[in-house]
CSV table of C-alpha atoms and ligand atoms in Angstrom, one decimal:
chain,number,residue,atom,x,y,z
P,1,MET,CA,-7.4,9.0,-15.3
P,2,ASP,CA,-7.0,6.2,-12.8
P,3,LYS,CA,-10.8,5.2,-10.7
P,4,LEU,CA,-10.8,3.1,-7.7
P,5,LEU,CA,-13.6,0.4,-8.0
P,6,ILE,CA,-15.0,-1.3,-4.7
P,7,GLU,CA,-16.9,-4.2,-3.9
P,8,GLY,CA,-18.8,-2.5,-0.5
P,9,GLY,CA,-20.2,-4.9,2.3
P,10,VAL,CA,-17.5,-6.5,3.7
P,11,ARG,CA,-16.5,-6.2,7.0
P,12,LEU,CA,-12.9,-5.0,7.5
P,13,GLN,CA,-11.0,-7.3,9.4
P,14,GLY,CA,-6.7,-7.8,9.9
P,15,GLU,CA,-3.7,-5.5,10.4
P,16,VAL,CA,-1.9,-3.0,8.6
P,17,ALA,CA,0.9,-0.8,8.9
P,18,MET,CA,0.7,3.0,8.5
P,19,SER,CA,3.2,5.4,6.7
P,20,GLY,CA,4.8,8.5,7.9
P,21,ALA,CA,3.3,11.7,7.8
P,22,LYS,CA,2.9,13.5,4.3
P,23,ASN,CA,2.1,16.9,6.7
P,24,ALA,CA,4.9,16.1,9.0
P,25,ALA,CA,7.8,15.3,6.0
P,26,LEU,CA,6.5,18.1,3.7
P,27,PRO,CA,8.2,20.8,6.0
P,28,ILE,CA,10.8,18.6,7.2
P,29,LEU,CA,12.1,18.1,3.5
P,30,CYS,CA,11.8,21.6,3.4
P,31,ALA,CA,13.9,22.0,6.1
P,32,ALA,CA,16.8,20.9,4.3
P,33,LEU,CA,17.4,24.0,2.1
P,34,LEU,CA,18.9,25.6,5.6
P,35,THR,CA,21.8,23.9,5.4
P,36,ARG,CA,24.6,23.1,2.8
P,37,ASP,CA,25.0,19.6,4.8
P,38,PRO,CA,23.0,16.5,3.7
P,39,VAL,CA,20.4,15.8,5.8
P,40,THR,CA,18.7,12.2,5.7
P,41,PHE,CA,15.2,11.7,6.6
P,42,THR,CA,13.2,8.3,7.0
P,43,ASN,CA,9.7,7.0,7.4
P,44,VAL,CA,9.1,9.1,4.1
P,45,PRO,CA,5.8,8.2,2.4
P,46,GLN,CA,5.7,7.9,-1.4
P,47,LEU,CA,3.2,10.1,-2.1
P,48,ASN,CA,2.6,12.2,-4.9
P,49,ASP,CA,2.3,15.3,-3.0
P,50,ILE,CA,6.0,14.1,-1.9
P,51,ALA,CA,7.0,13.7,-5.4
P,52,THR,CA,5.8,17.4,-6.5
P,53,LEU,CA,7.9,18.7,-3.5
P,54,LEU,CA,11.3,16.9,-4.2
P,55,LYS,CA,10.9,17.9,-7.8
P,56,LEU,CA,10.9,21.7,-7.1
P,57,ILE,CA,13.0,21.3,-4.8
P,58,GLY,CA,15.2,19.5,-7.3
P,59,GLN,CA,15.1,22.2,-9.8
P,60,MET,CA,16.5,24.6,-7.3
P,61,GLY,CA,19.9,22.8,-7.0
P,62,VAL,CA,19.3,20.5,-4.6
P,63,LYS,CA,20.7,17.0,-4.5
P,64,VAL,CA,18.0,14.5,-4.0
P,65,GLU,CA,18.1,10.8,-3.1
P,66,ARG,CA,15.5,8.4,-2.6
P,67,ASP,CA,15.8,4.7,-1.5
P,68,GLY,CA,12.5,3.3,-0.3
P,69,ASP,CA,11.4,5.2,2.5
P,70,ALA,CA,14.7,7.4,3.0
P,71,VAL,CA,15.4,10.3,1.7
P,72,THR,CA,18.9,12.4,1.5
P,73,LEU,CA,18.9,16.0,0.3
P,74,ASP,CA,21.3,17.8,0.0
P,75,ALA,CA,21.3,21.9,-0.6
P,76,SER,CA,25.1,22.6,-0.9
P,77,GLY,CA,24.3,23.5,-4.8
P,78,LEU,CA,21.3,25.8,-4.1
P,79,ASP,CA,21.2,28.1,-6.4
P,80,ASN,CA,17.5,29.1,-7.9
P,81,PRO,CA,15.3,30.2,-4.7
P,82,VAL,CA,12.4,30.0,-7.2
P,83,ALA,CA,9.2,27.6,-7.0
P,84,PRO,CA,7.1,28.0,-10.1
P,85,TYR,CA,3.3,28.2,-10.5
P,86,GLU,CA,3.4,24.8,-12.7
P,87,LEU,CA,4.6,23.0,-9.6
P,88,VAL,CA,3.1,25.3,-6.4
P,89,LYS,CA,-0.3,25.1,-8.6
P,90,THR,CA,-0.5,21.1,-7.8
P,91,MET,CA,0.4,22.0,-4.1
P,92,ARG,CA,-0.6,24.6,-1.7
P,93,ALA,CA,2.1,23.2,0.4
P,94,SER,CA,4.7,24.5,-1.8
P,95,ILE,CA,4.7,28.1,0.4
P,96,LEU,CA,6.7,25.6,2.6
P,97,VAL,CA,9.9,26.8,1.0
P,98,LEU,CA,9.4,30.5,1.2
P,99,GLY,CA,10.8,30.8,4.9
P,100,PRO,CA,13.9,28.8,4.4
P,101,LEU,CA,14.8,30.1,1.0
P,102,VAL,CA,14.8,34.0,2.7
P,103,ALA,CA,16.6,32.7,5.9
P,104,ARG,CA,19.2,30.6,3.5
P,105,CYS,CA,19.6,32.5,0.4
P,106,GLY,CA,18.8,36.0,1.2
P,107,GLU,CA,16.1,36.4,-1.6
P,108,ALA,CA,12.8,34.1,-3.2
P,109,ARG,CA,10.5,34.1,-5.5
P,110,VAL,CA,7.7,31.9,-4.9
P,111,SER,CA,4.2,31.5,-6.5
P,112,LEU,CA,1.2,32.3,-4.9
P,113,PRO,CA,-0.9,28.7,-4.5
P,114,GLY,CA,-4.0,30.5,-5.6
P,115,GLY,CA,-7.7,29.0,-4.3
P,116,CYS,CA,-8.2,25.1,-3.9
P,117,ALA,CA,-11.7,23.1,-3.7
P,118,ILE,CA,-11.2,23.9,-0.1
P,119,GLY,CA,-11.5,27.3,0.4
P,120,ALA,CA,-9.6,31.0,-0.3
P,121,ARG,CA,-6.4,29.5,1.8
P,122,PRO,CA,-4.5,32.7,1.6
P,123,VAL,CA,-0.8,33.1,2.7
P,124,ASP,CA,-1.1,36.7,4.3
P,125,GLN,CA,0.1,35.4,7.7
P,126,HIS,CA,3.3,34.2,6.1
P,127,ILE,CA,3.8,36.8,4.5
P,128,LYS,CA,3.3,39.2,7.4
P,129,GLY,CA,5.8,37.2,9.5
P,130,LEU,CA,9.0,37.3,7.4
P,131,GLN,CA,8.2,41.3,6.8
P,132,ALA,CA,7.9,41.4,10.9
P,133,MET,CA,11.3,39.9,10.5
P,134,GLY,CA,13.0,42.4,8.3
P,135,ALA,CA,11.8,41.4,4.8
P,136,GLU,CA,11.0,42.8,1.7
P,137,VAL,CA,7.7,41.4,0.0
P,138,SER,CA,6.5,42.3,-2.7
P,139,VAL,CA,3.9,40.4,-4.8
P,140,GLU,CA,4.5,40.6,-8.8
P,141,HIS,CA,2.8,38.7,-11.6
P,142,GLY,CA,1.5,36.1,-9.1
P,143,TYR,CA,4.9,35.9,-7.3
P,144,VAL,CA,5.7,36.9,-3.8
P,145,HIS,CA,9.2,37.9,-4.3
P,146,ALA,CA,10.6,38.2,-0.9
P,147,VAL,CA,14.2,39.9,0.3
P,148,ALA,CA,16.5,40.1,3.5
P,149,THR,CA,20.0,40.1,3.6
P,150,ARG,CA,19.5,38.4,6.6
P,151,LEU,CA,16.2,38.1,8.5
P,152,LYS,CA,16.0,39.5,12.3
P,153,GLY,CA,14.4,38.5,15.2
P,154,ALA,CA,10.7,39.6,15.4
P,155,ARG,CA,8.1,38.6,17.8
P,156,LEU,CA,5.2,37.4,15.6
P,157,PHE,CA,1.4,37.0,16.4
P,158,THR,CA,-0.9,35.0,13.6
P,159,ASP,CA,-4.3,36.2,13.2
P,160,MET,CA,-5.2,33.2,12.9
P,161,VAL,CA,-3.9,29.8,14.0
P,162,THR,CA,-2.0,28.3,10.5
P,163,VAL,CA,-0.1,25.3,10.7
P,164,THR,CA,1.9,26.0,7.4
P,165,GLY,CA,2.3,29.7,8.6
P,166,THR,CA,4.0,28.9,11.8
P,167,GLU,CA,6.3,26.2,10.4
P,168,ASN,CA,7.5,28.5,7.4
P,169,LEU,CA,8.1,31.3,10.4
P,170,MET,CA,10.1,28.8,12.5
P,171,MET,CA,12.7,27.5,10.1
P,172,ALA,CA,12.9,31.0,8.6
P,173,ALA,CA,13.9,32.1,12.7
P,174,CYS,CA,16.5,29.6,12.6
P,175,LEU,CA,19.1,31.3,11.0
P,176,ALA,CA,17.8,34.7,12.0
P,177,ASP,CA,19.5,37.6,14.1
P,178,GLY,CA,18.4,37.2,17.8
P,179,ASP,CA,15.0,35.1,19.6
P,180,THR,CA,12.1,35.1,17.8
P,181,VAL,CA,8.5,34.5,19.7
P,182,ILE,CA,5.7,33.1,17.5
P,183,GLU,CA,2.6,34.0,19.4
P,184,ASN,CA,-0.4,31.8,18.4
P,185,ALA,CA,1.0,29.2,17.2
P,186,ALA,CA,0.1,26.0,16.0
P,187,ARG,CA,-0.1,23.1,18.1
P,188,GLU,CA,-0.6,20.4,15.5
P,189,PRO,CA,2.0,17.1,16.0
P,190,GLU,CA,3.3,18.3,12.5
P,191,VAL,CA,4.8,21.4,13.6
P,192,ALA,CA,6.5,19.8,16.8
P,193,ASP,CA,8.2,17.2,14.4
P,194,LEU,CA,9.5,19.8,12.1
P,195,ALA,CA,10.9,21.4,16.0
P,196,HIS,CA,12.7,18.1,16.5
P,197,CYS,CA,14.5,18.1,13.1
P,198,LEU,CA,15.3,21.3,13.7
P,199,ILE,CA,16.8,21.0,17.1
P,200,ALA,CA,18.8,17.8,15.3
P,201,MET,CA,19.7,20.4,13.0
P,202,GLY,CA,21.3,22.7,15.6
P,203,ALA,CA,18.5,25.1,15.9
P,204,ASP,CA,17.5,26.4,19.3
P,205,ILE,CA,13.7,26.5,20.0
P,206,SER,CA,11.7,25.7,22.9
P,207,GLY,CA,8.0,25.5,23.3
P,208,VAL,CA,7.7,22.9,21.2
P,209,GLY,CA,4.2,21.7,21.1
P,210,THR,CA,2.8,24.8,22.5
P,211,ASP,CA,1.4,28.1,21.1
P,212,MET,CA,4.2,30.2,21.8
P,213,ILE,CA,7.4,28.9,20.4
P,214,ARG,CA,10.5,30.6,21.1
P,215,ILE,CA,13.6,30.2,18.3
P,216,ARG,CA,17.0,31.8,19.6
P,217,GLY,CA,18.7,32.2,15.4
P,218,VAL,CA,22.1,30.7,15.3
P,219,GLU,CA,24.7,31.5,12.5
P,220,ARG,CA,24.0,27.8,10.2
P,221,LEU,CA,22.6,24.4,10.8
P,222,HIS,CA,23.9,21.3,10.0
P,223,GLY,CA,23.2,17.8,9.0
P,224,ALA,CA,21.1,15.3,10.4
P,225,THR,CA,19.3,12.2,10.2
P,226,HIS,CA,15.6,12.5,11.3
P,227,ARG,CA,12.5,9.8,11.2
P,228,VAL,CA,9.0,11.4,10.3
P,229,MET,CA,6.4,11.0,12.7
P,230,PRO,CA,3.7,8.3,11.9
P,231,ASP,CA,0.5,9.9,9.7
P,232,ARG,CA,-2.2,10.5,12.1
P,233,ILE,CA,-4.4,11.5,9.5
P,234,GLU,CA,-4.0,8.2,7.5
P,235,THR,CA,-4.5,6.1,10.8
P,236,GLY,CA,-7.5,7.9,11.9
P,237,THR,CA,-9.1,7.0,8.0
P,238,TYR,CA,-8.5,3.8,8.4
P,239,LEU,CA,-9.9,3.5,12.1
P,240,CYS,CA,-13.0,4.7,10.7
P,241,ALA,CA,-13.2,2.6,8.0
P,242,ILE,CA,-13.0,-0.3,10.2
P,243,ALA,CA,-15.6,1.1,11.9
P,244,ALA,CA,-18.1,2.0,9.4
P,245,THR,CA,-18.0,-1.7,8.1
P,246,GLY,CA,-18.3,-2.9,11.8
P,247,GLY,CA,-14.7,-4.7,11.7
P,248,ASP,CA,-12.0,-5.1,13.7
P,249,GLY,CA,-8.6,-4.4,12.6
P,250,ARG,CA,-5.0,-3.3,14.5
P,251,LEU,CA,-2.9,-0.8,13.0
P,252,THR,CA,0.6,-0.6,13.5
P,253,GLY,CA,3.6,1.4,13.1
P,254,THR,CA,1.6,4.4,14.5
P,255,SER,CA,0.2,5.9,18.1
P,256,ALA,CA,-2.8,7.2,19.7
P,257,SER,CA,-1.3,9.7,21.5
P,258,TYR,CA,-1.8,12.3,18.2
P,259,LEU,CA,-5.4,11.1,18.0
P,260,GLU,CA,-7.0,11.8,20.8
P,261,ALA,CA,-9.9,13.8,19.8
P,262,VAL,CA,-10.5,11.1,16.8
P,263,ILE,CA,-10.6,8.2,19.4
P,264,ASP,CA,-12.5,10.0,21.9
P,265,LYS,CA,-15.5,10.4,19.0
P,266,LEU,CA,-15.0,6.5,17.5
P,267,THR,CA,-15.4,5.4,21.6
P,268,ASP,CA,-18.5,7.8,21.5
P,269,ALA,CA,-19.7,5.9,18.4
P,270,GLY,CA,-19.8,2.7,19.9
P,271,CYS,CA,-16.5,1.4,19.3
P,272,ARG,CA,-13.9,-0.4,21.3
P,273,ILE,CA,-10.3,1.0,21.2
P,274,ASP,CA,-7.5,-0.6,23.0
P,275,THR,CA,-3.7,0.9,22.3
P,276,GLU,CA,-0.5,0.1,22.8
P,277,PRO,CA,2.6,2.3,22.4
P,278,ASP,CA,3.1,1.7,18.2
P,279,ALA,CA,-0.2,0.1,17.4
P,280,ILE,CA,-3.9,0.8,17.9
P,281,ARG,CA,-6.9,-2.1,18.0
P,282,LEU,CA,-10.5,-0.8,16.8
P,283,ARG,CA,-13.4,-3.2,17.2
P,284,ALA,CA,-16.7,-2.0,15.9
P,285,PRO,CA,-20.4,-2.6,17.0
P,286,ALA,CA,-23.0,-4.0,14.8
P,287,ARG,CA,-23.8,-0.7,14.3
P,288,LEU,CA,-22.3,2.7,15.1
P,289,LYS,CA,-23.8,5.7,16.9
P,290,ALA,CA,-24.2,8.9,15.3
P,291,VAL,CA,-21.7,11.6,16.8
P,292,ASN,CA,-21.4,15.5,16.5
P,293,LEU,CA,-18.1,17.0,15.9
P,294,ARG,CA,-16.7,20.5,15.6
P,295,THR,CA,-13.8,21.0,13.8
P,296,ALA,CA,-10.7,22.9,15.3
P,297,PRO,CA,-7.2,23.4,15.9
P,298,TYR,CA,-5.2,20.9,17.7
P,299,PRO,CA,-5.7,19.4,20.2
P,300,ALA,CA,-9.3,19.6,19.1
P,301,PHE,CA,-10.7,17.6,16.4
P,302,PRO,CA,-9.0,17.8,12.9
P,303,THR,CA,-10.9,19.3,9.9
P,304,ASP,CA,-8.8,16.6,8.0
P,305,MET,CA,-10.7,13.8,9.7
P,306,GLN,CA,-14.1,15.8,9.1
P,307,ALA,CA,-14.9,14.0,5.8
P,308,GLN,CA,-14.3,10.5,6.8
P,309,PHE,CA,-16.3,11.0,10.3
P,310,MET,CA,-19.5,12.6,7.9
P,311,ALA,CA,-19.4,9.0,5.7
P,312,LEU,CA,-19.5,6.9,9.2
P,313,ASN,CA,-22.3,9.1,10.2
P,314,ALA,CA,-24.1,8.7,7.0
P,315,VAL,CA,-24.7,4.9,8.3
P,316,ALA,CA,-24.8,5.2,11.7
P,317,ASP,CA,-28.0,5.1,14.2
P,318,GLY,CA,-29.2,8.7,14.8
P,319,THR,CA,-28.4,12.4,13.7
P,320,ALA,CA,-25.2,14.1,13.7
P,321,VAL,CA,-24.6,17.7,13.2
P,322,ILE,CA,-21.0,18.4,12.2
P,323,ARG,CA,-19.5,21.7,12.0
P,324,GLU,CA,-16.7,22.8,9.8
P,325,THR,CA,-15.2,25.9,11.5
P,326,ILE,CA,-11.1,26.1,9.6
P,327,PHE,CA,-12.4,26.0,6.1
P,328,GLU,CA,-15.2,27.6,4.3
P,329,ASN,CA,-15.9,24.9,1.3
P,330,ARG,CA,-15.6,21.9,2.8
P,331,PHE,CA,-18.5,19.7,2.6
P,332,MET,CA,-18.0,19.1,-1.4
P,333,HIS,CA,-18.1,15.3,-0.3
P,334,ALA,CA,-21.7,15.8,0.9
P,335,VAL,CA,-23.3,15.6,-2.5
P,336,GLU,CA,-21.3,12.8,-3.5
P,337,LEU,CA,-22.2,10.8,-0.3
P,338,GLN,CA,-26.1,11.5,-1.1
P,339,ARG,CA,-25.4,10.2,-4.4
P,340,LEU,CA,-24.8,7.4,-2.2
P,341,GLY,CA,-27.7,7.6,-0.5
P,342,ALA,CA,-26.6,9.5,2.7
P,343,ASP,CA,-28.8,12.0,4.7
P,344,ILE,CA,-26.9,15.1,4.3
P,345,GLY,CA,-28.6,18.5,5.0
P,346,ILE,CA,-26.0,21.6,4.8
P,347,ASP,CA,-26.2,25.1,6.0
P,348,GLY,CA,-23.3,27.2,5.8
P,349,ASN,CA,-20.7,25.3,7.8
P,350,THR,CA,-23.0,22.7,9.3
P,351,ALA,CA,-24.0,19.8,7.9
P,352,VAL,CA,-26.7,17.6,9.8
P,353,VAL,CA,-26.2,13.7,9.2
P,354,GLN,CA,-29.4,11.7,9.6
P,355,GLY,CA,-28.1,8.0,9.5
P,356,VAL,CA,-29.5,5.6,7.1
P,357,ALA,CA,-29.2,1.7,7.5
P,358,SER,CA,-27.6,1.4,4.4
P,359,LEU,CA,-26.1,3.0,1.2
P,360,GLN,CA,-26.2,1.8,-2.3
P,361,GLY,CA,-22.9,1.6,-4.4
P,362,ALA,CA,-22.6,4.2,-7.4
P,363,THR,CA,-20.2,6.6,-9.5
P,364,VAL,CA,-19.0,9.2,-7.6
P,365,MET,CA,-16.5,12.0,-8.0
P,366,ALA,CA,-13.2,12.5,-5.7
P,367,THR,CA,-12.9,16.6,-5.0
P,368,ASP,CA,-10.1,16.8,-2.8
P,369,LEU,CA,-7.8,14.9,-0.5
P,370,ARG,CA,-9.9,13.8,2.2
P,371,ALA,CA,-13.2,14.2,0.6
P,372,SER,CA,-12.1,11.1,-1.3
P,373,ALA,CA,-10.8,9.4,1.7
P,374,SER,CA,-14.6,9.6,2.7
P,375,LEU,CA,-16.0,8.1,-0.7
P,376,VAL,CA,-13.8,5.2,0.0
P,377,ILE,CA,-15.2,4.7,3.6
P,378,ALA,CA,-18.6,4.9,2.4
P,379,GLY,CA,-18.1,2.8,-0.5
P,380,LEU,CA,-16.7,-0.2,1.6
P,381,VAL,CA,-20.1,0.1,3.5
P,382,ALA,CA,-22.4,0.6,0.3
P,383,GLU,CA,-24.2,-2.0,-1.1
P,384,GLY,CA,-22.9,-3.1,-4.6
P,385,GLU,CA,-20.1,-1.8,-6.6
P,386,THR,CA,-18.9,2.0,-6.4
P,387,VAL,CA,-16.6,3.6,-8.7
P,388,ILE,CA,-14.8,6.6,-7.3
P,389,GLU,CA,-13.1,8.6,-10.0
P,390,ARG,CA,-10.0,11.3,-10.3
P,391,ILE,CA,-8.4,9.4,-7.5
P,392,TYR,CA,-5.5,11.4,-7.9
P,393,HIS,CA,-6.7,13.1,-5.0
P,394,LEU,CA,-6.0,10.0,-3.1
P,395,ASP,CA,-2.4,9.3,-4.3
P,396,ARG,CA,-1.5,12.2,-2.7
P,397,GLY,CA,-2.1,11.7,0.8
P,398,TYR,CA,-2.7,7.7,1.0
P,399,GLU,CA,0.2,5.4,0.2
P,400,ARG,CA,-0.4,2.3,-1.4
P,401,LEU,CA,-4.1,2.3,-0.7
P,402,GLU,CA,-5.3,-1.0,-2.6
P,403,GLU,CA,-2.9,-2.7,-1.1
P,404,LYS,CA,-3.5,-1.4,2.4
P,405,LEU,CA,-7.3,-1.9,2.2
P,406,ALA,CA,-6.6,-5.3,0.9
P,407,ARG,CA,-4.7,-6.4,4.1
P,408,LEU,CA,-8.0,-5.8,5.8
P,409,GLY,CA,-10.1,-7.7,3.3
P,410,ALA,CA,-11.5,-5.0,1.5
P,411,HIS,CA,-12.3,-6.0,-2.1
P,412,ALA,CA,-10.9,-2.6,-3.6
P,413,ARG,CA,-8.9,-1.9,-7.1
P,414,ARG,CA,-7.8,0.7,-9.3
P,415,ILE,CA,-8.7,0.9,-13.3
P,416,HIS,CA,-6.5,2.3,-15.2
F,501,UD1,C1,-2.4,22.5,7.1
F,501,UD1,C2,-2.4,21.3,6.5
F,501,UD1,C3,-3.9,20.5,6.1
F,501,UD1,C4,-4.6,21.2,7.2
F,501,UD1,C5,-4.6,22.6,7.5
F,501,UD1,C6,-5.8,23.1,8.9
F,501,UD1,C7,-0.1,21.2,5.7
F,501,UD1,C8,0.7,20.7,4.8
F,501,UD1,N1,-1.4,20.8,5.4
F,501,UD1,O1,-2.7,23.1,6.1
F,501,UD1,O2,-4.1,19.3,5.4
F,501,UD1,O3,-6.1,21.1,6.6
F,501,UD1,O4,-3.7,22.5,8.3
F,501,UD1,O5,-5.4,21.6,9.6
F,501,UD1,O6,0.4,21.1,6.9
F,501,UD1,N2,-5.2,31.2,6.7
F,501,UD1,C9,-5.2,32.7,6.7
F,501,UD1,N3,-4.3,33.3,6.3
F,501,UD1,C10,-2.6,32.5,6.1
F,501,UD1,C11,-2.9,31.2,6.7
F,501,UD1,C12,-4.2,30.6,6.9
F,501,UD1,O7,-6.2,33.0,6.6
F,501,UD1,O8,-1.9,33.2,6.0
F,501,UD1,C13,-6.6,30.7,6.9
F,501,UD1,C14,-6.8,29.3,6.4
F,501,UD1,O9,-7.3,30.0,4.9
F,501,UD1,C15,-7.8,28.6,6.7
F,501,UD1,C16,-6.9,28.6,8.4
F,501,UD1,O10,-6.3,29.8,8.3
F,501,UD1,O11,-9.0,28.8,7.0
F,501,UD1,C17,-6.2,27.5,8.8
F,501,UD1,O12,-5.1,27.5,7.5
F,501,UD1,P1,-3.5,26.6,7.8
F,501,UD1,O13,-3.5,26.5,9.3
F,501,UD1,O14,-2.9,27.4,7.5
F,501,UD1,O15,-4.1,25.5,6.7
F,501,UD1,P2,-2.5,24.7,5.9
F,501,UD1,O16,-1.2,25.2,6.9
F,501,UD1,O17,-2.8,25.3,4.6
């Protein structure tokens, strides 16, 4: 298994381009299941999660063509609406095929994702919504089996804000008979990006970007071309890395407009941030100030940036209180950060981080995608050498990580 070796203590400087958003590309690729026409997507990041999804839909009979950051999917031959456990267990987002498959094929068998490192993460809201649209749904032998001759438009309300739940139901509703309203919808920019892609394919959607999305079902969707939005979490992660090392860096091909909560906290921490329409420059002070934060659905502070801010607070001046409200078990990075010398106390969903003057390199273990990112940031700051094990977690969500870090002057290399 690959490891990442980081020589810490280098102040990051320079310019690096950000990739397309993993969490937008995943649902958007699934949208291609809704039409018989080819659909082309650009700015699709080359990541393990994307490869898993392409494999998953490829085995359904979809033709997949990949050329750099462009992917063309032709689902005219879709004949096997099944998502097997072997693929779903490696990536929960596979559940995103459920809505499009039922809408297009009238039937789907999708393995239940099961647990994951950061919490229970059930899919009951996805199922409840499809049932409200008239699907017969049963759970048999670990699979969700959904059948509907044609889904019917309905008024849907999710018990909590769910990103992939909203996306699944929005895709399903595009081909339903009649109007669907999703209340308490997720407002994440990735949901809006999916909606824009569906609209380009002929869907009738309004309320994009709000918590009430209206979809007027149409008979069929057609082919389109869509460019995936920039990855706001990758962007936020590099901003944190530059900030934690006291650096000065410019990130291109990205936008501050989806990152208000993160930029606000970085500014509170003492960073100077200049934004351009498609770039962000961050200049960090010699020592950051500790910042409190509480995760919540967009536009509040994203749970996917919580771990990176824990690393940043670990070396900041002062004490930070971090509250995680989305997932019940998302502090696994804290014990690994402690191995590097961080002072962190955990009580339920609250972490108290007492900033220390310096961290020391050590061997640490990546536990999930964003937890791994926090270890990279801590390793960049730590004195000496840090070895991060199990970096396959990072390969799920960070494209060409070592190369991008090198562009900013970091000393990081992969060991096979
Ligand atoms: C998406 C993101 C993930 C991010 C998360 C929260 C993708 C591919 N992944 O995950 O990176 O961390 O949003 O911003 O976009 N829940 C239920 N029942 C359901 C659905 C969700 O109880 O049917 C709960 C979850 O357990 C969790 C909360 O709702 O506590 C929010 O989860 P959700 O927004 O659905 O996360 P994902 O869409 O899986």
